[in-house]
mmCIF file of C-alpha atoms and ligand atoms in Angstrom:
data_model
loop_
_atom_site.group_PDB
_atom_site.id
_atom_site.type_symbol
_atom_site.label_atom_id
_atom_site.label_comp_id
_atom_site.label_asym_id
_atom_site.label_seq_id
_atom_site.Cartn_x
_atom_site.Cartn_y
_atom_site.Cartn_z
ATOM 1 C CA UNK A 998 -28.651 26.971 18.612
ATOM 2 C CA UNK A 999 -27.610 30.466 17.704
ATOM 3 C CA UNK A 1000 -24.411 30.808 16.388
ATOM 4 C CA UNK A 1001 -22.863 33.999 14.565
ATOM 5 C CA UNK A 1002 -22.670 32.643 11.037
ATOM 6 C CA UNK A 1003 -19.588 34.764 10.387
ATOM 7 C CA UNK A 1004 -17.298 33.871 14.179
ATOM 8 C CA UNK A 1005 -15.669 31.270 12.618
ATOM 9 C CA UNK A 1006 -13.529 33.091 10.133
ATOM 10 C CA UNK A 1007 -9.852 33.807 10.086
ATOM 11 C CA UNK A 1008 -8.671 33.196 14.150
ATOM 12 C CA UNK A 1009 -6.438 30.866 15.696
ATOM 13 C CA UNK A 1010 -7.867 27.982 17.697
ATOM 14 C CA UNK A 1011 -6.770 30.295 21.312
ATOM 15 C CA UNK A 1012 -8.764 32.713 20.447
ATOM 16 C CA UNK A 1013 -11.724 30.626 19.792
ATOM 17 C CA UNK A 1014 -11.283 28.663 22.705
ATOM 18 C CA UNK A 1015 -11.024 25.488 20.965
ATOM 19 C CA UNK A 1016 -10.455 22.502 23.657
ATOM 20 C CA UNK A 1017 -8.187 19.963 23.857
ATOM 21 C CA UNK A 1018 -9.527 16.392 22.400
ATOM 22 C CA UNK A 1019 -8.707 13.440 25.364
ATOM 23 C CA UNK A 1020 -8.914 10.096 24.689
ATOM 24 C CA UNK A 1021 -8.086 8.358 28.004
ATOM 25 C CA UNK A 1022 -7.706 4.293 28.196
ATOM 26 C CA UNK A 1023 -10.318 3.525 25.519
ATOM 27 C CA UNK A 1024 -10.532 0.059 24.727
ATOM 28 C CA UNK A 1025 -13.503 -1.130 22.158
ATOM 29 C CA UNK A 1026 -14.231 -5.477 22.503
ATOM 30 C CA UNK A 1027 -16.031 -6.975 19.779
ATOM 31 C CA UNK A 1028 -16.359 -10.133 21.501
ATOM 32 C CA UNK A 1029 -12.926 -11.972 22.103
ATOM 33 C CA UNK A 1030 -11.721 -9.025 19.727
ATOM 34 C CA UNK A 1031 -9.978 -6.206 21.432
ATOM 35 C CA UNK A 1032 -10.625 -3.556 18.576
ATOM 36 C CA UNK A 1033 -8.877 -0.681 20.813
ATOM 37 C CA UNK A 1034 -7.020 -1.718 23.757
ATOM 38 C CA UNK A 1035 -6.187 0.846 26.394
ATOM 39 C CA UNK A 1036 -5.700 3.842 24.165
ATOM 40 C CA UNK A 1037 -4.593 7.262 25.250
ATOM 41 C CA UNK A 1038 -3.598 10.625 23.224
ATOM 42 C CA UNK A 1039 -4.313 13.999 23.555
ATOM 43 C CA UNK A 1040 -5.099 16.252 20.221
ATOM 44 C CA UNK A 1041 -4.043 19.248 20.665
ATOM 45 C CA UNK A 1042 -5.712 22.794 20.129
ATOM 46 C CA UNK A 1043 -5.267 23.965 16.403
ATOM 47 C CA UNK A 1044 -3.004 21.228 15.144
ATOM 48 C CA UNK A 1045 -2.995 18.268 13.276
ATOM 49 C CA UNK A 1046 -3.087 14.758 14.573
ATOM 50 C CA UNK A 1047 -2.738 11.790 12.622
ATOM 51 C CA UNK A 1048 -4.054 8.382 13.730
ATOM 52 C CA UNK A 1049 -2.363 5.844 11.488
ATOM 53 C CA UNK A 1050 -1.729 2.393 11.788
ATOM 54 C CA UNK A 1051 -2.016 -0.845 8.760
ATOM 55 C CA UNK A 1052 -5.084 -2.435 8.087
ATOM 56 C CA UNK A 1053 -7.214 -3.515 11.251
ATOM 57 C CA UNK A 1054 -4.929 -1.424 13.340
ATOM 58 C CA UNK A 1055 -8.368 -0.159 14.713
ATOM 59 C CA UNK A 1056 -8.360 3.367 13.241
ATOM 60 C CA UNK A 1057 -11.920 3.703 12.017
ATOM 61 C CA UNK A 1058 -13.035 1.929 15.017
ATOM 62 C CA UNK A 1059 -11.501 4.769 16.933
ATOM 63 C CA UNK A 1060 -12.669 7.305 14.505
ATOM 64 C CA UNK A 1061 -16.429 5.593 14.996
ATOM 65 C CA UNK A 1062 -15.961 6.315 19.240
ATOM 66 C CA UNK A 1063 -15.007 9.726 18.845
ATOM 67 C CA UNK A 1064 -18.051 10.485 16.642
ATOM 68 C CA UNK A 1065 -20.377 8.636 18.780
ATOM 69 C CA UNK A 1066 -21.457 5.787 16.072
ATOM 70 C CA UNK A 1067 -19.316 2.923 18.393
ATOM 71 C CA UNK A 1068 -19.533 2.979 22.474
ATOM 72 C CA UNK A 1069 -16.368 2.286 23.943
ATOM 73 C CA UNK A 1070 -16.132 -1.095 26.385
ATOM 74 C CA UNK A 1071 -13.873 1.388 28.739
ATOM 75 C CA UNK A 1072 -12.190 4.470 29.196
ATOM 76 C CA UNK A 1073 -13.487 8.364 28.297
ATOM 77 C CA UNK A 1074 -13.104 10.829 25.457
ATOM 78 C CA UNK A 1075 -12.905 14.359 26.689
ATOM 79 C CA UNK A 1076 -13.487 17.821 24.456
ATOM 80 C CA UNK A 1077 -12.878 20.403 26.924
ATOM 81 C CA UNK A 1078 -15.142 19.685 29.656
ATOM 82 C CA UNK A 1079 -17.602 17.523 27.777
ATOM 83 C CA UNK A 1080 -17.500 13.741 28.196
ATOM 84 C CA UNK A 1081 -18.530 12.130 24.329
ATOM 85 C CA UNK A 1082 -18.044 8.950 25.791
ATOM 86 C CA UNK A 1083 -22.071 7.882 25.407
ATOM 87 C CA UNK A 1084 -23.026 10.333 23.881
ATOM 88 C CA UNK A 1085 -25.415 9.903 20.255
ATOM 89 C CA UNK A 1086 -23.679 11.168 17.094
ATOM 90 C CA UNK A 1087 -25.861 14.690 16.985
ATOM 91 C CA UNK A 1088 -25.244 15.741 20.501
ATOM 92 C CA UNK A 1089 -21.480 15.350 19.654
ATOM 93 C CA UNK A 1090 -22.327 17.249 16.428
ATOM 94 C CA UNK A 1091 -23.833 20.448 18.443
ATOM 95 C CA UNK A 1092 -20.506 20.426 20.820
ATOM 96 C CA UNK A 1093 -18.880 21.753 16.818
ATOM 97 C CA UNK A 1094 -17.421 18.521 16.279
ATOM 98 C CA UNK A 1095 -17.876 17.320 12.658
ATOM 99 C CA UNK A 1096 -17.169 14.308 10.286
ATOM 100 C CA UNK A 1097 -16.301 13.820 6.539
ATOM 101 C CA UNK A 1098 -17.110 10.352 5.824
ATOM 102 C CA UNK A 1099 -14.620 8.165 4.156
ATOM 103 C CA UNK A 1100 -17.189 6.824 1.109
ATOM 104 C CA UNK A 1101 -18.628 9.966 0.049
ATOM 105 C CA UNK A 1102 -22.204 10.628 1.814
ATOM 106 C CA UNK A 1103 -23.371 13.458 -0.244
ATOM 107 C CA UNK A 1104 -26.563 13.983 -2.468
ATOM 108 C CA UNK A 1105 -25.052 13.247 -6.002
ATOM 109 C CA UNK A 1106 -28.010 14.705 -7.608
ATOM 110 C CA UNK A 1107 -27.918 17.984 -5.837
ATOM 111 C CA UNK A 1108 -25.767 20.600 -6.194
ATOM 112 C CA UNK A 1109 -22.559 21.562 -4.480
ATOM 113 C CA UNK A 1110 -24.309 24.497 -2.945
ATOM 114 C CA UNK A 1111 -27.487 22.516 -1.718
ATOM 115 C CA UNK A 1112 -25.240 19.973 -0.640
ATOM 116 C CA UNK A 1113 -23.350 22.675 1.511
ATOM 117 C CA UNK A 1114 -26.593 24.331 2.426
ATOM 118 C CA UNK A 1115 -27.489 21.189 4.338
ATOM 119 C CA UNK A 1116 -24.122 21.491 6.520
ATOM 120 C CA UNK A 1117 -26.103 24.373 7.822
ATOM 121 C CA UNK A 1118 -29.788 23.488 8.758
ATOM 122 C CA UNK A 1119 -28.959 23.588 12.671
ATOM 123 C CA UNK A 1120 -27.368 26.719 12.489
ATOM 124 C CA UNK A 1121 -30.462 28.449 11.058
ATOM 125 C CA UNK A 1122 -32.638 30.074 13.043
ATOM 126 C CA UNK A 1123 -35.985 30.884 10.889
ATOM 127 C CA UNK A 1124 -36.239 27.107 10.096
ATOM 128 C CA UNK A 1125 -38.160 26.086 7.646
ATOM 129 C CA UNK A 1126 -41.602 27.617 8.072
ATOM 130 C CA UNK A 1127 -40.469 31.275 7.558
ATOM 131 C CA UNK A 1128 -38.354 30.540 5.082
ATOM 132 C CA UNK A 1129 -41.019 29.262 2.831
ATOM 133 C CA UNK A 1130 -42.903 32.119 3.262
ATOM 134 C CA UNK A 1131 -40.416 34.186 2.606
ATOM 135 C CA UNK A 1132 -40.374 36.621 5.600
ATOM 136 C CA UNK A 1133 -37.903 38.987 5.668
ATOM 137 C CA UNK A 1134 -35.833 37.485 9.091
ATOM 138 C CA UNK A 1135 -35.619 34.137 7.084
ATOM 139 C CA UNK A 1136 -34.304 35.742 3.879
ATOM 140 C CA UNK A 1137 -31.451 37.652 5.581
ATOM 141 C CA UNK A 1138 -30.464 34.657 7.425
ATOM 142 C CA UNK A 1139 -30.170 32.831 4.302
ATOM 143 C CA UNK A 1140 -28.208 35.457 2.217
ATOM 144 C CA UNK A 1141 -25.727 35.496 5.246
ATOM 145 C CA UNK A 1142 -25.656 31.951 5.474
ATOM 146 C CA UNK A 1143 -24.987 31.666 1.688
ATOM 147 C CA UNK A 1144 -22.752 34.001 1.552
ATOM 148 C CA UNK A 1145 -20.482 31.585 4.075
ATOM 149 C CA UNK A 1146 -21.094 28.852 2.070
ATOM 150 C CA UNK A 1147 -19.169 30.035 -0.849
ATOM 151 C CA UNK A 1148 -16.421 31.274 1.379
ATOM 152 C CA UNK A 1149 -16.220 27.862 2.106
ATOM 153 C CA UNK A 1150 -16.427 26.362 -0.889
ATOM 154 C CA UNK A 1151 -14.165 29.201 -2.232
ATOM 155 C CA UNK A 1152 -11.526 28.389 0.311
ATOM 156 C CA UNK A 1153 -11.648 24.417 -0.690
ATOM 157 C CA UNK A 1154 -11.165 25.328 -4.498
ATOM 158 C CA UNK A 1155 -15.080 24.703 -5.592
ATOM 159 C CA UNK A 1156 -16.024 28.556 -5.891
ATOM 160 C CA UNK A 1157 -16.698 27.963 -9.539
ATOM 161 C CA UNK A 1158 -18.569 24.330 -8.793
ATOM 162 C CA UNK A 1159 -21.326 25.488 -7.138
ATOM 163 C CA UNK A 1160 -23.928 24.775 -9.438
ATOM 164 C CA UNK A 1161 -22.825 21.339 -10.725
ATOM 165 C CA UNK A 1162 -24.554 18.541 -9.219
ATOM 166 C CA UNK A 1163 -22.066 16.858 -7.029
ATOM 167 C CA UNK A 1164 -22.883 13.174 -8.843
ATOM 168 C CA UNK A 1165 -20.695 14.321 -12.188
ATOM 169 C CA UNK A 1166 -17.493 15.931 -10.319
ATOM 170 C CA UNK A 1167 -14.402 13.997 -10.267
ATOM 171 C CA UNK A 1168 -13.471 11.698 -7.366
ATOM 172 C CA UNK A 1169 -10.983 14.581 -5.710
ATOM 173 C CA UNK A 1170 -13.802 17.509 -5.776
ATOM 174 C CA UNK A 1171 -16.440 14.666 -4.313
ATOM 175 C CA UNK A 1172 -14.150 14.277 -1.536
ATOM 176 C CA UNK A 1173 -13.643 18.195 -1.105
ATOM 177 C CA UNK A 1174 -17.157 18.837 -1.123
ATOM 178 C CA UNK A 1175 -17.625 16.404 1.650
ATOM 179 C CA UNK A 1176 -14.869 18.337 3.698
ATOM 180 C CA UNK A 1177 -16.878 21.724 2.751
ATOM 181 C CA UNK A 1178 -19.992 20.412 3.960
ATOM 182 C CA UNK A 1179 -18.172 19.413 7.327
ATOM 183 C CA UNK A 1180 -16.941 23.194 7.662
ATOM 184 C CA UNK A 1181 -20.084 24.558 6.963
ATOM 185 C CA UNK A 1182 -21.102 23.436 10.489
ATOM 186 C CA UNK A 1183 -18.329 25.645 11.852
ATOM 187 C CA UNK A 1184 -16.783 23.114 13.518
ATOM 188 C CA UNK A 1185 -13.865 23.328 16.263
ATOM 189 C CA UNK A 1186 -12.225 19.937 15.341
ATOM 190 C CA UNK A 1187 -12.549 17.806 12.341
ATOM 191 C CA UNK A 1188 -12.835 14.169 11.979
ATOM 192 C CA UNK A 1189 -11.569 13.098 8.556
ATOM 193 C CA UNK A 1190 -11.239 9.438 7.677
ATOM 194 C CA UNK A 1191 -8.822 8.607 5.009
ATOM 195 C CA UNK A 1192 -9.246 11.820 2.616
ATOM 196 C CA UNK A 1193 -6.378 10.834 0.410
ATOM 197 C CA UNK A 1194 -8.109 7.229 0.175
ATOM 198 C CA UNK A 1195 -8.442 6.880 -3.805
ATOM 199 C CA UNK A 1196 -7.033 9.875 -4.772
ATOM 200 C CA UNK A 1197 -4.112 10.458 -7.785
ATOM 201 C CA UNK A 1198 -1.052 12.355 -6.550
ATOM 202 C CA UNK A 1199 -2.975 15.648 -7.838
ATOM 203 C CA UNK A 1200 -5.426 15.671 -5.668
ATOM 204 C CA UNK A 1201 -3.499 14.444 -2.395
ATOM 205 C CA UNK A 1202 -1.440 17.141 -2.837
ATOM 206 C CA UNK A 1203 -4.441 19.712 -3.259
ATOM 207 C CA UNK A 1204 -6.502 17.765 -0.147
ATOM 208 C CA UNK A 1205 -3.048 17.992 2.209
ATOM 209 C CA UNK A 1206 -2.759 22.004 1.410
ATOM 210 C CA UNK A 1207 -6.428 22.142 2.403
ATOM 211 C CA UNK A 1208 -5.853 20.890 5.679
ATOM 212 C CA UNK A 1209 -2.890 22.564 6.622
ATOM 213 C CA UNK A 1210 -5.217 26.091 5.632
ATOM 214 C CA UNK A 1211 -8.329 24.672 7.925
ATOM 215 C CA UNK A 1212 -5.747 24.506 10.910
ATOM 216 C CA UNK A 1213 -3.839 27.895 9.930
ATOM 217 C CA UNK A 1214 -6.701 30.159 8.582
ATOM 218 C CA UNK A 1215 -9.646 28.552 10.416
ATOM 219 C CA UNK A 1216 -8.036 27.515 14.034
ATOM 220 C CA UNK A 1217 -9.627 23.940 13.763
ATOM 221 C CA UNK A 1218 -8.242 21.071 15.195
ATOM 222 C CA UNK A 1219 -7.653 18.262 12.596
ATOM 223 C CA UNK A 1220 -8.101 14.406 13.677
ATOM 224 C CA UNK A 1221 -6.680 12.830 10.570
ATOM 225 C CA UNK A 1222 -7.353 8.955 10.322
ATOM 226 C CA UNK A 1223 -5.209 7.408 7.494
ATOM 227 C CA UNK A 1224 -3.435 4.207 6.439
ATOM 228 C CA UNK A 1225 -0.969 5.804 3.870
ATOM 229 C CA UNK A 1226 1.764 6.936 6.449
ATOM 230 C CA UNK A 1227 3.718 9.096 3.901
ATOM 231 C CA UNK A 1228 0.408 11.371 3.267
ATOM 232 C CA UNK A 1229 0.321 12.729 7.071
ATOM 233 C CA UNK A 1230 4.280 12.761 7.544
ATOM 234 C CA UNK A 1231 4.244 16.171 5.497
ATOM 235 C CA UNK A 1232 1.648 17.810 7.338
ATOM 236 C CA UNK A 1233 0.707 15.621 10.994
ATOM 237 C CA UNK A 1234 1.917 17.905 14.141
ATOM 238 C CA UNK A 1235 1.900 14.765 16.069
ATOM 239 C CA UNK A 1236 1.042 11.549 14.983
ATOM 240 C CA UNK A 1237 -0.260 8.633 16.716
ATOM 241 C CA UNK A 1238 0.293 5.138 15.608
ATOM 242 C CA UNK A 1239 -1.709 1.923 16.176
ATOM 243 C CA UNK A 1240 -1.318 -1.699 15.759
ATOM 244 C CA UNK A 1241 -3.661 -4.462 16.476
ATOM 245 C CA UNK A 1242 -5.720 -1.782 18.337
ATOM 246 C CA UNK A 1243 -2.665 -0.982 20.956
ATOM 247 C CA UNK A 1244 -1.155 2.080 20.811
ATOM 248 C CA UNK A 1245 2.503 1.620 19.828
ATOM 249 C CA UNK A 1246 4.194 5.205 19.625
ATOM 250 C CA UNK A 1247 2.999 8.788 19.609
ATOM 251 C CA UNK A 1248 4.982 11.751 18.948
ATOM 252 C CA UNK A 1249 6.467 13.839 15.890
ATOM 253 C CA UNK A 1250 6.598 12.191 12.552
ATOM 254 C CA UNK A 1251 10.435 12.423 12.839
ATOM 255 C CA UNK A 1252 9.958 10.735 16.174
ATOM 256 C CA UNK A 1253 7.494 7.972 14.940
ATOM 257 C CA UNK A 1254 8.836 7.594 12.078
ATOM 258 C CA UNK A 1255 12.400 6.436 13.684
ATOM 259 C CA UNK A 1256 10.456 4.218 15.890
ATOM 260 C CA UNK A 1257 11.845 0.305 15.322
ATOM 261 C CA UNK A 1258 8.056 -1.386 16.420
ATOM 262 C CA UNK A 1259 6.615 1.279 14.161
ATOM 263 C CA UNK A 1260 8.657 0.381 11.450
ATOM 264 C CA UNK A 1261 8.314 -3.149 12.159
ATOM 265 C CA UNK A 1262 4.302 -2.692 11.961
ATOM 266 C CA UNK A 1263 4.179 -1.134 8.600
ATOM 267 C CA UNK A 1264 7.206 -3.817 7.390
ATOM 268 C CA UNK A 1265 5.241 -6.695 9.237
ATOM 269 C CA UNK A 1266 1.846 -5.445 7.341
ATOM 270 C CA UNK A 1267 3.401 -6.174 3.998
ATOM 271 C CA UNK A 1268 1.664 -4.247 1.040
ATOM 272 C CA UNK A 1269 0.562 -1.119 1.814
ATOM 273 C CA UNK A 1270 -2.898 -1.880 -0.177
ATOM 274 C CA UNK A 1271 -3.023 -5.853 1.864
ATOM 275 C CA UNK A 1272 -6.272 -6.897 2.818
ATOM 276 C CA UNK A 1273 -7.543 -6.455 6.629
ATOM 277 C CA UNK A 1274 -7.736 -10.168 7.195
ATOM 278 C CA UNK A 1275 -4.144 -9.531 8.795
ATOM 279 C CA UNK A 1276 -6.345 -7.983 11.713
ATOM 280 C CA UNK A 1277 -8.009 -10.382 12.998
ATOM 281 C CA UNK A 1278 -4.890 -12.355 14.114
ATOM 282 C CA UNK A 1279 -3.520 -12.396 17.420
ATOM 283 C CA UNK A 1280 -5.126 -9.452 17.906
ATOM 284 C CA UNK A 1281 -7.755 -10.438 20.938
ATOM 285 C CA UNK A 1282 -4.595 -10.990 23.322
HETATM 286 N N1 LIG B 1751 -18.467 -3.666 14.004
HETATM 287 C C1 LIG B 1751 -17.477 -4.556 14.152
HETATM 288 N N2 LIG B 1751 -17.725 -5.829 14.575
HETATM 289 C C2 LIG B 1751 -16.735 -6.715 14.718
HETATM 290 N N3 LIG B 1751 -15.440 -6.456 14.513
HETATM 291 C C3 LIG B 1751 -15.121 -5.221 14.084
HETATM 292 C C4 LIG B 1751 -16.110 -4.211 13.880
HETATM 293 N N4 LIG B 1751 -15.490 -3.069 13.459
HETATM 294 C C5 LIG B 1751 -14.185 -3.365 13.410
HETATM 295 N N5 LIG B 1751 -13.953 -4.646 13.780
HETATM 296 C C6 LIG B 1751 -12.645 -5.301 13.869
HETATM 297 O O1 LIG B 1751 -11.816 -4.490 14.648
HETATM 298 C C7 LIG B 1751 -10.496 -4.468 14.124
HETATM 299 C C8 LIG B 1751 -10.109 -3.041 13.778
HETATM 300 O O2 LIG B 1751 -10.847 -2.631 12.641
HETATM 301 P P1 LIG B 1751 -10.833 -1.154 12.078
HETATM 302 O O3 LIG B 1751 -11.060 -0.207 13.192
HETATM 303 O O4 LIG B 1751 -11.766 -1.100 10.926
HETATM 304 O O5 LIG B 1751 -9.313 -1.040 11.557
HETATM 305 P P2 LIG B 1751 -8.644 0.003 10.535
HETATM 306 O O6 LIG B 1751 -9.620 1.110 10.267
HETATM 307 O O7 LIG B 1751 -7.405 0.463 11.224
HETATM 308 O O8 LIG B 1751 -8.322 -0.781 9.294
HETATM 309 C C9 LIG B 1751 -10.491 -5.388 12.930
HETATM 310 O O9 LIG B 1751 -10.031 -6.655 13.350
HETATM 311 C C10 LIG B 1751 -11.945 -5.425 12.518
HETATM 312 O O10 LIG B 1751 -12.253 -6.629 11.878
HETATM 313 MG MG1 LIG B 1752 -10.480 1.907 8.410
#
């Protein structure tokens, strides 16, 4: 793949040509259980769209079909003109869709910048042979390639982290790191499962600036999966709510957030931090 290490920097999502994200009538059965039943939304270009919903609501479930690790039972997700739907995790990787895990999944005992480095390995071209012998093609890629790695990391707030090993940063930087090494594949939408998850009020704050600057510097369309409905009403363009894997509302936070059988979900749910077990019940109707 040969991509322009330096196209993705400061434009809008129209002038990248960033495609609309379609899910249309996915339901996901895990036996009697209907995980997802019948869900449609549409994320639009260069905004941010929240998928919330209490515990067992099916959010990671639908987070897992758009990044290719669950098959849906039925219905399609769309980028553009690309069908996901069936396709394997790193074929919806190359299509500049990319994931920050919600437990971190990062090499604590290498450094930010190797960490970030390895966002990059399919967008080199030399590949490994050349670069270890050093010819000159494979060096200039990798100067231009690190360079954009600590514009990255510069633009999360870990410009002066680069050389710790990511195993001793605090909780909040872990989880920023992750989100760098997702840009560093120059994504055109982002898949981020419960960033906030864990995080003092510090660090929320500093990880919901972040992506509201990924959507207006970068042009990348943010899927935001998160149980903490407060986080995403702040920053969500449109937000999408789910509930024992059914869609119940999508709109504006205002709009959702005035919604009586969204209210009732997150009243019903009880504590915000209640165990799952409450989704397994009457959910397989
Ligand atoms: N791999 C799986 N096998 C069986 N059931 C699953 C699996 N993944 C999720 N579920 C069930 O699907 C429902 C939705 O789960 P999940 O998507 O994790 O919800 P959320 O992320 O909103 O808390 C839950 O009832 C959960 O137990
Ligand atoms: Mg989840």
């Amino acid at each position: 793949m040969s991509v322009d290490v330096t196209s993705a920097a400061g434009s809008s999502a129209a002038e990248r040509g960033v495609p609309p994200l379609e899910v249309r009538n996915v339901t996901v059965r895990f036996g009697a259980l209907a995980a997802l039943a019948d869900v449609s939304f549409t994320v639009a270009p260069g905004t941010v769209h929240a998928i919330i919903g209490p515990n067992g609501a099916g959010k990671s479930t639908l987070f897992n079909v758009l990044s290719g690790v669950y098959r849906a039972t039925e219905g399609e997700v769309r980028f553009g003109t690309n069908v996901l739907t069936g396709m394997r995790p790193h074929r919806i990787a190359q299509l500049r869709i990319a994931r920050a895990f919600q437990n971190i999944a990062l090499s604590g005992s290498q450094s930010v910048v190797e960490n970030l480095m390895l966002g990059r390995h399919h967008l080199t071209k030399a590949g490994f042979l050349s670069a270890g012998l050093r010819l000159p093609r494979a060096t200039r890629e990798g100067e231009l390639h690190g360079r954009r790695v600590r514009e990255i990391a510069e633009f999360l707030g870990l410009g002066d982290k680069l050389d710790i090993p990511v195993g001793v940063l605090s909780y909040g930087d872990q989880k920023r790191v992750e989100v760098a090494r997702a840009l560093c594949t120059e994504p055109d939408l982002l898949l981020l499962d419960e960033p906030v998850a864990g995080m003092n009020a510090e660090e929320t704050r500093r990880m919901a600036a972040a992506v509201l600057e990924i959507r207006d510097a970068l042009g990348i369309s943010v899927v935001l999966v998160e149980h903490d409905m407060g986080m995403v009403m702040g920053i969500a363009d449109r937000v999408t709510v789910l509930d024992f894997g059914r869609l119940i509302a999508d709109g504006t936070p205002a709009q959702v957030q005035a919604d009586p059988e969204v209210i009732r979900a997150y009243l019903g749910s009880g504590d915000e931090g209640a165990a799952g077990a409450a989704g397994m019940d009457g959910s397989a109707t």
